């Protein structure tokens, strides 16, 4: 079928998107309100921006009542009432249940850490704490927030990286089995990252003959 996205209801666009763009990594974002409340929420519209500088992005929708989600309020620059910093913890198998639970909307004045079986550890450079159970935590400062319709793309520069010693070798390669990252599929589905295969880059320099070429 051929689909004009604008002809669809928003919920149907959502289902096509999250069912097709898979698997998505999950940012487990810890942030701090100016009043000192630590917030925690998962975001799977999440990816790397680049490594010079080391930068990450995640995208946040509005709450059903069209106001900003608590994370977005906190990561906004100080001039816009936020703290301008946050931590992206990675979602891994050992606490994926708590990642899903942290999506529960609770009042801005309350902390998800008071409800979940997770603890905080102090960050090195930013004020929001990291998730102590997370093997990787990117301490970020907000570089830019780009509005795209009802969404806001939060782009942050990583100002400090915590990663457990046993995950990294002397050449800075991360051991994927020990990391045990989890990806998000559609709906309530998730996937593991331990079923992998290897393919070298590039092709051999022989052009396909005309008959092999498809139109
Ligand atoms: C695995 C997972 C991924 C999610 N990804 C996103 C996302 O990319 N963007 C978004 O706006 N909400 C996403 N959500 C929903 C938010 O986590 C949810 O709205 C949460 O209550 C926001 O919390 P906050 O108001 O404390 O920031 C996701 C939920 C789950 C369980």
Coordinates of N, CA and C and ligand atoms in Angstrom, one line a residue:
X1 N 0.8 -1.2 0.0 CA 0.0 0.0 0.0 C 0.9 1.3 0.0
X2 N 0.3 2.3 -0.5 CA 1.0 3.6 -0.5 C 0.2 4.5 0.5
X3 N 1.0 5.2 1.4 CA 0.3 6.0 2.4 C 0.8 7.4 2.5
X4 N -0.2 8.4 2.4 CA 0.1 9.8 2.7 C 0.0 9.9 4.2
X5 N 1.1 10.2 4.9 CA 1.0 10.2 6.4 C 0.0 11.2 6.9
X6 N -0.2 12.3 6.2 CA -1.1 13.3 6.7 C -2.6 12.9 6.6
X7 N -2.8 11.8 5.8 CA -4.2 11.3 5.7 C -4.6 10.4 6.9
X8 N -3.6 10.1 7.7 CA -3.8 9.2 8.8 C -4.1 9.9 10.1
X9 N -4.8 9.2 11.0 CA -5.0 9.8 12.4 C -3.6 9.6 13.1
X10 N -3.3 10.5 14.0 CA -2.0 10.6 14.7 C -1.7 9.2 15.3
X11 N -2.6 8.5 15.9 CA -2.4 7.2 16.5 C -2.0 6.2 15.5
X12 N -2.5 6.3 14.3 CA -2.1 5.3 13.2 C -0.7 5.6 12.7
X13 N -0.4 6.9 12.6 CA 1.0 7.3 12.2 C 2.0 6.7 13.2
X14 N 1.6 6.8 14.5 CA 2.4 6.4 15.6 C 2.7 4.9 15.5
X15 N 1.6 4.1 15.2 CA 1.8 2.6 15.2 C 2.6 2.2 14.0
X16 N 2.5 2.9 12.8 CA 3.3 2.6 11.7 C 4.8 2.9 12.0
X17 N 5.0 4.0 12.7 CA 6.4 4.5 13.0 C 7.1 3.5 13.9
X18 N 6.4 3.3 15.1 CA 7.1 2.5 16.1 C 7.2 1.0 15.8
X19 N 6.3 0.6 14.8 CA 6.4 -0.8 14.3 C 7.5 -1.0 13.3
X20 N 7.9 0.1 12.6 CA 8.8 0.0 11.5 C 10.2 0.4 11.9
X21 N 10.3 1.5 12.7 CA 11.7 1.9 13.1 C 12.0 1.2 14.4
X22 N 12.6 0.0 14.1 CA 12.9 -1.0 15.2 C 14.2 -1.6 15.0
X23 N 14.9 -2.0 16.0 CA 14.6 -1.7 17.4 C 15.1 -0.3 17.8
X24 N 14.5 0.3 18.7 CA 15.0 1.7 19.2 C 15.7 1.5 20.5
X25 N 16.9 2.2 20.6 CA 17.5 2.2 22.0 C 16.7 3.0 22.9
X26 N 16.9 2.9 24.2 CA 16.1 3.6 25.1 C 16.9 4.4 26.1
X27 N 16.7 5.8 26.1 CA 17.3 6.7 27.0 C 16.5 6.7 28.3
X28 N 17.2 6.4 29.4 CA 16.5 6.4 30.7 C 17.0 7.7 31.3
X29 N 16.2 8.8 31.2 CA 16.7 10.1 31.5 C 16.4 10.5 33.0
X30 N 17.5 10.8 33.7 CA 17.3 11.3 35.0 C 17.6 12.8 35.0
X31 N 16.7 13.6 35.5 CA 16.8 15.1 35.5 C 16.3 15.6 36.9
X32 N 16.6 16.9 37.0 CA 16.3 17.5 38.3 C 15.5 18.8 38.1
X33 N 14.5 19.0 39.0 CA 13.7 20.2 38.9 C 14.4 21.3 39.7
X34 N 14.1 22.6 39.4 CA 14.8 23.6 40.1 C 14.4 23.5 41.6
X35 N 13.3 22.8 41.9 CA 12.9 22.6 43.3 C 13.7 21.5 44.0
X36 N 14.5 20.7 43.2 CA 15.3 19.7 43.8 C 14.7 18.3 43.7
X37 N 13.6 18.1 42.9 CA 13.0 16.8 42.7 C 13.6 16.0 41.6
X38 N 14.1 14.8 41.8 CA 14.7 14.0 40.7 C 13.7 13.3 39.9
X39 N 13.7 13.5 38.6 CA 12.7 12.8 37.7 C 13.4 11.7 36.9
X40 N 12.7 10.7 36.6 CA 13.2 9.6 35.8 C 12.2 9.2 34.8
X41 N 12.5 9.1 33.5 CA 11.6 8.6 32.5 C 12.3 8.0 31.3
X42 N 11.7 7.0 30.6 CA 12.3 6.4 29.4 C 11.8 7.1 28.1
X43 N 12.7 7.2 27.2 CA 12.5 7.8 25.9 C 13.1 6.9 24.8
X44 N 12.3 6.4 23.9 CA 12.9 5.5 22.8 C 13.0 6.3 21.5
X45 N 12.5 7.5 21.4 CA 12.9 8.3 20.3 C 14.2 8.9 20.7
X46 N 15.2 8.0 20.5 CA 16.5 8.3 21.1 C 17.6 7.8 20.2
X47 N 18.7 8.6 20.0 CA 19.8 8.2 19.3 C 21.0 9.0 19.5
X48 N 22.1 8.5 18.8 CA 23.4 9.3 18.9 C 23.3 10.4 17.8
X49 N 23.8 11.6 18.1 CA 23.9 12.7 17.2 C 25.3 12.6 16.5
X50 N 26.4 12.4 17.3 CA 27.7 12.3 16.7 C 28.7 12.2 17.8
X51 N 30.0 12.1 17.5 CA 31.0 12.0 18.5 C 32.0 13.1 18.6
X52 N 31.9 14.2 17.8 CA 32.8 15.3 17.9 C 32.0 16.6 17.8
X53 N 31.4 17.1 18.8 CA 31.5 16.6 20.2 C 30.6 15.4 20.4
X54 N 30.8 14.7 21.5 CA 29.9 13.6 21.8 C 28.5 14.1 22.2
X55 N 27.6 13.8 21.4 CA 26.2 14.4 21.5 C 25.1 13.3 21.3
X56 N 24.1 13.5 22.0 CA 22.9 12.6 22.0 C 21.6 13.4 21.8
X57 N 20.6 12.7 21.3 CA 19.3 13.4 21.1 C 18.2 12.5 21.6
X58 N 17.1 13.0 22.1 CA 15.9 12.3 22.3 C 14.7 13.3 22.1
X59 N 13.6 12.7 21.8 CA 12.5 13.5 21.4 C 11.3 13.3 22.3
X60 N 10.7 14.4 22.7 CA 9.6 14.3 23.8 C 8.3 14.9 23.2
X61 N 7.3 14.1 23.4 CA 5.9 14.6 23.0 C 5.4 15.4 24.2
X62 N 4.2 16.0 23.9 CA 3.5 16.7 25.0 C 2.7 15.7 25.9
X63 N 2.4 16.2 27.1 CA 1.4 15.4 27.9 C 0.1 15.4 27.2
X64 N -0.8 14.5 27.6 CA -2.2 14.5 27.0 C -2.9 15.9 27.1
X65 N -2.6 16.6 28.2 CA -3.2 17.9 28.4 C -2.4 19.0 27.6
X66 N -1.4 18.6 26.8 CA -0.7 19.5 25.9 C 0.4 20.3 26.6
X67 N 0.6 20.1 27.9 CA 1.7 20.8 28.6 C 3.0 19.9 28.4
X68 N 4.1 20.6 28.8 CA 5.4 19.9 28.7 C 5.5 18.7 29.7
X69 N 6.1 17.6 29.2 CA 6.5 16.5 30.2 C 7.5 17.0 31.2
X70 N 7.5 16.4 32.3 CA 8.4 16.8 33.4 C 9.9 16.8 33.0
X71 N 10.3 15.8 32.2 CA 11.7 15.8 31.7 C 12.0 17.0 30.9
X72 N 11.1 17.4 30.0 CA 11.3 18.5 29.1 C 11.5 19.8 30.0
X73 N 10.6 20.0 31.0 CA 10.7 21.2 31.8 C 12.1 21.2 32.5
X74 N 12.6 20.1 32.9 CA 13.8 20.1 33.7 C 15.0 20.3 32.8
X75 N 15.0 19.8 31.5 CA 16.2 19.9 30.7 C 16.2 21.2 29.9
X76 N 15.1 22.0 30.0 CA 15.2 23.3 29.3 C 16.3 24.1 29.9
X77 N 16.8 25.1 29.2 CA 17.9 26.0 29.7 C 17.4 26.7 31.0
X78 N 18.3 27.1 31.8 CA 18.0 27.9 33.0 C 17.1 29.1 32.6
X79 N 17.5 29.8 31.5 CA 16.7 31.0 31.1 C 15.3 30.6 30.8
X80 N 15.0 29.4 30.6 CA 13.6 28.9 30.3 C 13.0 28.1 31.4
X81 N 13.6 28.3 32.6 CA 13.0 27.7 33.8 C 13.4 26.3 34.1
X82 N 14.4 25.7 33.3 CA 14.9 24.4 33.6 C 16.2 24.4 34.2
X83 N 16.9 23.3 34.2 CA 18.3 23.2 34.8 C 19.3 23.1 33.7
X84 N 18.9 22.8 32.4 CA 19.9 22.7 31.3 C 20.8 21.5 31.4
X85 N 20.5 20.5 32.2 CA 21.4 19.4 32.3 C 20.6 18.1 32.7
X86 N 21.1 17.0 32.4 CA 20.4 15.7 32.7 C 21.4 14.6 32.5
X87 N 21.0 13.4 32.8 CA 21.8 12.2 32.6 C 21.0 11.2 31.8
X88 N 21.6 10.7 30.7 CA 21.0 9.6 29.9 C 21.7 8.3 30.4
X89 N 20.8 7.5 31.1 CA 21.2 6.2 31.6 C 20.8 5.2 30.5
X90 N 21.5 4.1 30.3 CA 21.1 3.2 29.3 C 20.1 2.2 29.8
X91 N 19.1 1.7 29.0 CA 18.2 0.7 29.5 C 18.8 -0.7 29.2
X92 N 19.0 -1.4 30.3 CA 19.6 -2.8 30.1 C 18.7 -3.8 30.8
X93 N 19.0 -5.1 30.5 CA 18.1 -6.2 30.9 C 17.8 -6.2 32.4
X94 N 18.9 -5.9 33.3 CA 18.7 -6.1 34.7 C 17.6 -5.2 35.3
X95 N 17.3 -4.1 34.7 CA 16.2 -3.3 35.3 C 15.2 -2.8 34.2
X96 N 15.0 -3.6 33.2 CA 14.1 -3.2 32.1 C 12.6 -3.1 32.7
X97 N 12.3 -3.9 33.7 CA 10.9 -3.7 34.3 C 10.7 -2.3 34.9
X98 N 11.7 -1.8 35.6 CA 11.6 -0.5 36.2 C 11.6 0.6 35.1
X99 N 12.3 0.3 34.0 CA 12.3 1.3 32.9 C 10.8 1.5 32.4
X100 N 10.1 0.4 32.2 CA 8.8 0.4 31.7 C 7.9 1.1 32.8
X101 N 8.1 0.8 34.1 CA 7.3 1.3 35.2 C 7.5 2.8 35.3
X102 N 8.7 3.3 34.9 CA 9.0 4.8 35.1 C 8.2 5.6 34.1
X103 N 7.5 5.0 33.2 CA 6.7 5.8 32.2 C 5.4 6.2 32.8
X104 N 5.1 5.7 34.0 CA 3.9 6.1 34.7 C 3.9 7.6 35.0
X105 N 2.9 8.4 34.6 CA 2.9 9.8 34.9 C 2.6 10.1 36.3
X106 N 3.5 10.8 37.0 CA 3.2 11.1 38.4 C 3.4 12.7 38.5
X107 N 2.9 13.3 39.6 CA 3.0 14.7 39.7 C 4.4 15.2 39.7
X108 N 4.6 16.4 39.2 CA 6.0 17.0 39.0 C 6.7 17.1 40.3
X109 N 5.9 17.3 41.4 CA 6.5 17.4 42.7 C 7.0 16.1 43.3
X110 N 6.7 15.0 42.6 CA 7.2 13.7 43.2 C 8.2 13.1 42.3
X111 N 9.0 12.2 42.9 CA 10.1 11.5 42.2 C 9.8 10.1 41.9
X112 N 10.1 9.6 40.7 CA 9.9 8.2 40.3 C 10.7 7.3 41.2
X113 N 11.9 7.9 41.7 CA 12.8 7.0 42.6 C 12.1 6.6 43.8
X114 N 11.0 7.3 44.3 CA 10.3 7.0 45.5 C 9.4 5.8 45.3
X115 N 9.1 5.5 44.0 CA 8.2 4.4 43.7 C 8.9 3.1 43.1
X116 N 10.1 3.3 42.6 CA 10.8 2.3 41.9 C 11.9 1.6 42.7
X117 N 12.2 0.4 42.4 CA 13.3 -0.3 43.0 C 14.6 0.0 42.3
X118 N 15.0 1.3 42.4 CA 16.2 1.8 41.8 C 16.8 2.9 42.7
X119 N 18.1 3.1 42.6 CA 18.7 4.1 43.5 C 19.5 5.1 42.6
X120 N 19.8 6.3 43.3 CA 20.6 7.3 42.6 C 22.1 7.2 43.0
X121 N 22.9 7.7 42.1 CA 24.3 7.8 42.5 C 24.7 9.2 42.0
X122 N 25.6 9.9 42.7 CA 25.9 11.3 42.3 C 26.6 11.3 41.0
X123 N 26.3 12.3 40.2 CA 27.0 12.5 38.9 C 28.3 13.3 39.2
X124 N 29.2 13.3 38.3 CA 30.5 14.0 38.5 C 30.4 15.5 38.1
X125 N 29.7 15.8 37.0 CA 29.8 17.2 36.4 C 28.4 17.9 36.5
X126 N 27.3 17.1 36.3 CA 26.0 17.8 36.3 C 25.3 17.5 37.7
X127 N 24.3 18.3 38.0 CA 23.6 18.2 39.2 C 22.6 17.0 39.3
X128 N 21.9 16.7 38.3 CA 21.0 15.5 38.4 C 21.8 14.2 38.6
X129 N 21.4 13.3 39.5 CA 22.1 12.1 39.7 C 21.9 11.1 38.6
X130 N 22.8 10.1 38.5 CA 22.6 9.0 37.5 C 21.9 7.9 38.3
X131 N 21.4 6.9 37.5 CA 20.8 5.7 38.1 C 22.0 4.8 38.5
X132 N 22.1 4.5 39.8 CA 23.2 3.7 40.3 C 23.3 2.4 39.6
X133 N 22.2 1.8 39.2 CA 22.2 0.4 38.6 C 22.6 0.4 37.2
X134 N 22.7 1.6 36.5 CA 23.0 1.7 35.1 C 24.5 1.5 34.8
X135 N 24.9 0.6 33.9 CA 26.3 0.4 33.7 C 26.9 1.5 32.8
X136 N 26.0 2.3 32.2 CA 26.5 3.4 31.4 C 25.6 4.6 31.6
X137 N 26.3 5.8 31.9 CA 25.5 7.0 32.1 C 26.2 8.1 31.4
X138 N 25.5 8.8 30.6 CA 26.0 10.0 29.9 C 25.5 11.3 30.6
X139 N 26.4 12.0 31.2 CA 26.0 13.3 31.8 C 26.0 14.3 30.7
X140 N 24.8 15.0 30.5 CA 24.6 15.9 29.4 C 24.3 17.3 29.8
X141 N 24.7 18.2 29.0 CA 24.2 19.6 29.1 C 23.4 19.9 27.8
X142 N 22.3 20.5 28.0 CA 21.4 20.8 26.8 C 22.1 21.8 25.9
X143 N 22.2 21.4 24.6 CA 22.8 22.3 23.6 C 21.7 23.1 22.9
X144 N 20.6 22.3 22.6 CA 19.5 22.9 21.8 C 18.3 22.1 22.0
X145 N 17.1 22.8 21.9 CA 15.8 22.1 21.9 C 15.1 22.5 20.7
X146 N 14.9 21.5 19.8 CA 14.3 21.9 18.5 C 12.9 21.5 18.4
X147 N 11.9 22.4 18.3 CA 10.5 22.0 18.2 C 10.2 21.5 16.9
X148 N 9.5 20.3 16.8 CA 9.0 19.8 15.6 C 7.5 19.4 15.8
X149 N 6.6 20.3 15.5 CA 5.2 20.1 15.8 C 5.0 19.9 17.2
X150 N 4.4 18.8 17.6 CA 4.0 18.6 19.0 C 5.2 18.0 19.8
X151 N 6.4 17.8 19.1 CA 7.5 17.2 19.7 C 8.6 18.2 19.9
X152 N 9.5 17.9 20.8 CA 10.7 18.7 21.1 C 11.9 17.7 21.0
X153 N 12.9 18.0 20.1 CA 14.1 17.2 20.1 C 15.1 17.9 21.0
X154 N 15.5 17.1 22.0 CA 16.5 17.6 23.0 C 17.9 17.1 22.6
X155 N 18.8 18.0 22.2 CA 20.1 17.7 21.8 C 21.0 18.1 22.9
X156 N 21.8 17.1 23.4 CA 22.7 17.4 24.5 C 24.1 17.0 24.2
X157 N 25.1 17.8 24.8 CA 26.5 17.4 24.7 C 26.9 16.6 26.0
X158 N 27.5 15.5 25.8 CA 28.0 14.7 26.9 C 29.2 15.3 27.5
X159 N 29.1 15.7 28.8 CA 30.2 16.4 29.4 C 30.9 15.4 30.4
X160 N 30.4 14.3 30.6 CA 31.0 13.3 31.4 C 30.4 11.9 31.1
X161 N 31.2 10.9 31.1 CA 30.7 9.5 30.8 C 31.1 8.6 31.9
X162 N 30.1 7.9 32.5 CA 30.4 6.8 33.4 C 30.1 5.5 32.7
X163 N 31.1 4.6 32.8 CA 30.9 3.3 32.2 C 31.6 2.3 33.1
X164 N 31.0 1.2 33.4 CA 31.6 0.2 34.3 C 32.8 -0.4 33.7
X165 N 33.9 -0.5 34.5 CA 35.2 -1.0 34.0 C 35.1 -2.3 33.2
X166 N 34.3 -3.2 33.7 CA 34.3 -4.6 33.1 C 33.6 -4.6 31.7
X167 N 33.0 -3.4 31.3 CA 32.4 -3.4 30.0 C 33.3 -2.9 28.9
X168 N 34.4 -2.3 29.2 CA 35.3 -1.7 28.2 C 36.7 -2.3 28.2
X169 N 37.2 -2.6 27.0 CA 38.6 -3.1 26.9 C 39.6 -1.9 26.7
X170 N 40.9 -2.3 26.6 CA 41.9 -1.2 26.6 C 41.8 -0.4 25.4
X171 N 41.1 -0.8 24.3 CA 40.9 0.0 23.1 C 39.6 0.7 23.1
X172 N 38.9 0.8 24.2 CA 37.6 1.5 24.3 C 36.5 0.8 23.6
X173 N 36.6 -0.5 23.3 CA 35.5 -1.2 22.7 C 34.6 -1.8 23.9
X174 N 33.3 -1.6 23.6 CA 32.3 -2.0 24.7 C 31.9 -3.4 24.4
X175 N 31.9 -4.2 25.5 CA 31.5 -5.6 25.4 C 29.9 -5.7 25.4
X176 N 29.4 -6.0 24.2 CA 27.9 -6.0 24.0 C 27.2 -7.0 24.9
X177 N 27.8 -8.2 25.1 CA 27.2 -9.2 26.0 C 27.1 -8.7 27.4
X178 N 28.2 -8.1 27.9 CA 28.1 -7.6 29.3 C 27.2 -6.4 29.4
X179 N 27.1 -5.6 28.4 CA 26.2 -4.5 28.4 C 24.8 -4.9 28.5
X180 N 24.4 -5.9 27.7 CA 23.0 -6.4 27.7 C 22.0 -5.3 27.5
X181 N 22.2 -4.4 26.5 CA 21.2 -3.4 26.2 C 19.9 -4.0 25.7
X182 N 18.8 -3.2 26.0 CA 17.5 -3.7 25.5 C 17.0 -2.6 24.5
X183 N 16.3 -3.1 23.5 CA 15.7 -2.2 22.5 C 14.2 -2.2 22.6
X184 N 13.6 -1.1 22.1 CA 12.1 -1.1 22.2 C 11.6 -1.4 20.8
X185 N 10.6 -2.3 20.8 CA 9.8 -2.6 19.5 C 8.5 -1.8 19.7
X186 N 7.5 -2.3 19.0 CA 6.2 -1.6 19.1 C 5.4 -2.0 20.4
X187 N 4.5 -1.1 20.8 CA 3.6 -1.5 21.9 C 4.4 -1.8 23.2
X188 N 4.1 -2.9 23.8 CA 4.8 -3.3 25.0 C 6.0 -4.2 24.8
X189 N 6.4 -4.3 23.5 CA 7.5 -5.3 23.2 C 8.9 -4.7 23.2
X190 N 9.8 -5.5 23.7 CA 11.2 -5.1 23.8 C 12.0 -6.2 23.1
X191 N 13.3 -5.9 22.8 CA 14.2 -7.0 22.3 C 15.5 -7.0 23.0
X192 N 16.2 -8.1 22.9 CA 17.5 -8.3 23.5 C 18.6 -7.9 22.4
X193 N 19.8 -7.8 22.8 CA 20.9 -7.4 21.8 C 21.9 -8.6 21.8
X194 N 21.6 -9.8 22.3 CA 22.6 -10.8 22.3 C 22.6 -11.7 21.1
X195 N 21.7 -11.5 20.1 CA 21.7 -12.4 18.9 C 22.3 -11.5 17.8
X196 N 23.6 -11.6 17.5 CA 24.2 -10.7 16.6 C 25.0 -11.4 15.5
X197 N 25.3 -10.7 14.4 CA 26.2 -11.3 13.4 C 27.1 -10.2 12.8
X198 N 28.1 -10.7 12.1 CA 29.2 -9.8 11.6 C 29.2 -9.7 10.1
X199 N 29.3 -8.5 9.5 CA 29.4 -8.4 8.0 C 30.5 -7.3 7.8
X200 N 31.5 -7.6 7.0 CA 32.5 -6.6 6.7 C 31.9 -5.5 5.8
X201 N 32.4 -4.3 5.9 CA 31.8 -3.2 5.1 C 32.2 -3.3 3.6
X202 N 31.5 -2.7 2.7 CA 31.9 -2.6 1.3 C 31.5 -3.7 0.4
X203 N 31.8 -3.5 -0.9 CA 31.5 -4.6 -1.9 C 32.8 -4.8 -2.8
X204 N 32.9 -5.9 -3.5 CA 34.0 -6.1 -4.4 C 33.8 -5.3 -5.6
X205 N 34.8 -4.8 -6.3 CA 34.7 -3.8 -7.3 C 34.3 -4.4 -8.7
X206 N 33.2 -5.2 -8.8 CA 32.7 -5.7 -10.0 C 31.3 -5.3 -10.2
X207 N 31.0 -4.6 -11.3 CA 29.7 -4.1 -11.6 C 28.8 -5.2 -12.0
X208 N 27.5 -5.1 -11.6 CA 26.5 -6.1 -12.1 C 26.3 -5.9 -13.6
X209 N 26.1 -7.0 -14.3 CA 25.9 -6.9 -15.7 C 24.4 -6.4 -15.9
X210 N 24.2 -5.9 -17.1 CA 22.9 -5.2 -17.4 C 21.7 -6.2 -17.0
X211 N 21.9 -7.5 -17.3 CA 20.7 -8.4 -17.1 C 20.5 -8.6 -15.6
X212 N 21.5 -8.4 -14.8 CA 21.3 -8.6 -13.3 C 20.7 -7.4 -12.7
X213 N 20.8 -6.2 -13.4 CA 20.4 -5.0 -12.8 C 18.8 -4.9 -12.8
X214 N 18.2 -4.6 -11.7 CA 16.8 -4.5 -11.8 C 16.4 -3.1 -12.0
X215 N 15.2 -2.9 -12.5 CA 14.8 -1.5 -12.9 C 14.5 -0.7 -11.6
Ligands
LIG1 C1 10.1 2.3 26.6 C2 9.4 3.6 26.6 C3 9.8 4.6 25.7 C4 9.2 5.8 25.6 N1 9.6 6.7 24.7 C5 9.1 8.0 24.7 C6 9.6 8.9 23.8 O1 10.5 8.7 23.0 N2 9.1 10.2 23.8 C7 8.1 10.5 24.7 O2 7.6 11.7 24.7 N3 7.6 9.6 25.5 C8 8.1 8.3 25.6 N4 7.6 7.4 26.5 C9 6.6 7.8 27.4 C10 7.2 8.6 28.6 O3 8.2 7.8 29.3 C11 6.1 9.0 29.6 O4 5.3 10.0 29.0 C12 6.6 9.6 30.9 O5 5.6 9.7 31.8 C13 7.3 10.9 30.8 O6 7.7 11.3 32.1 P1 8.0 12.7 32.6 O7 6.7 13.5 32.5 O8 8.4 12.5 34.0 O9 9.1 13.3 31.8 C14 8.1 6.1 26.5 C15 7.7 5.1 27.4 C16 8.3 3.9 27.4 C17 7.8 2.9 28.4

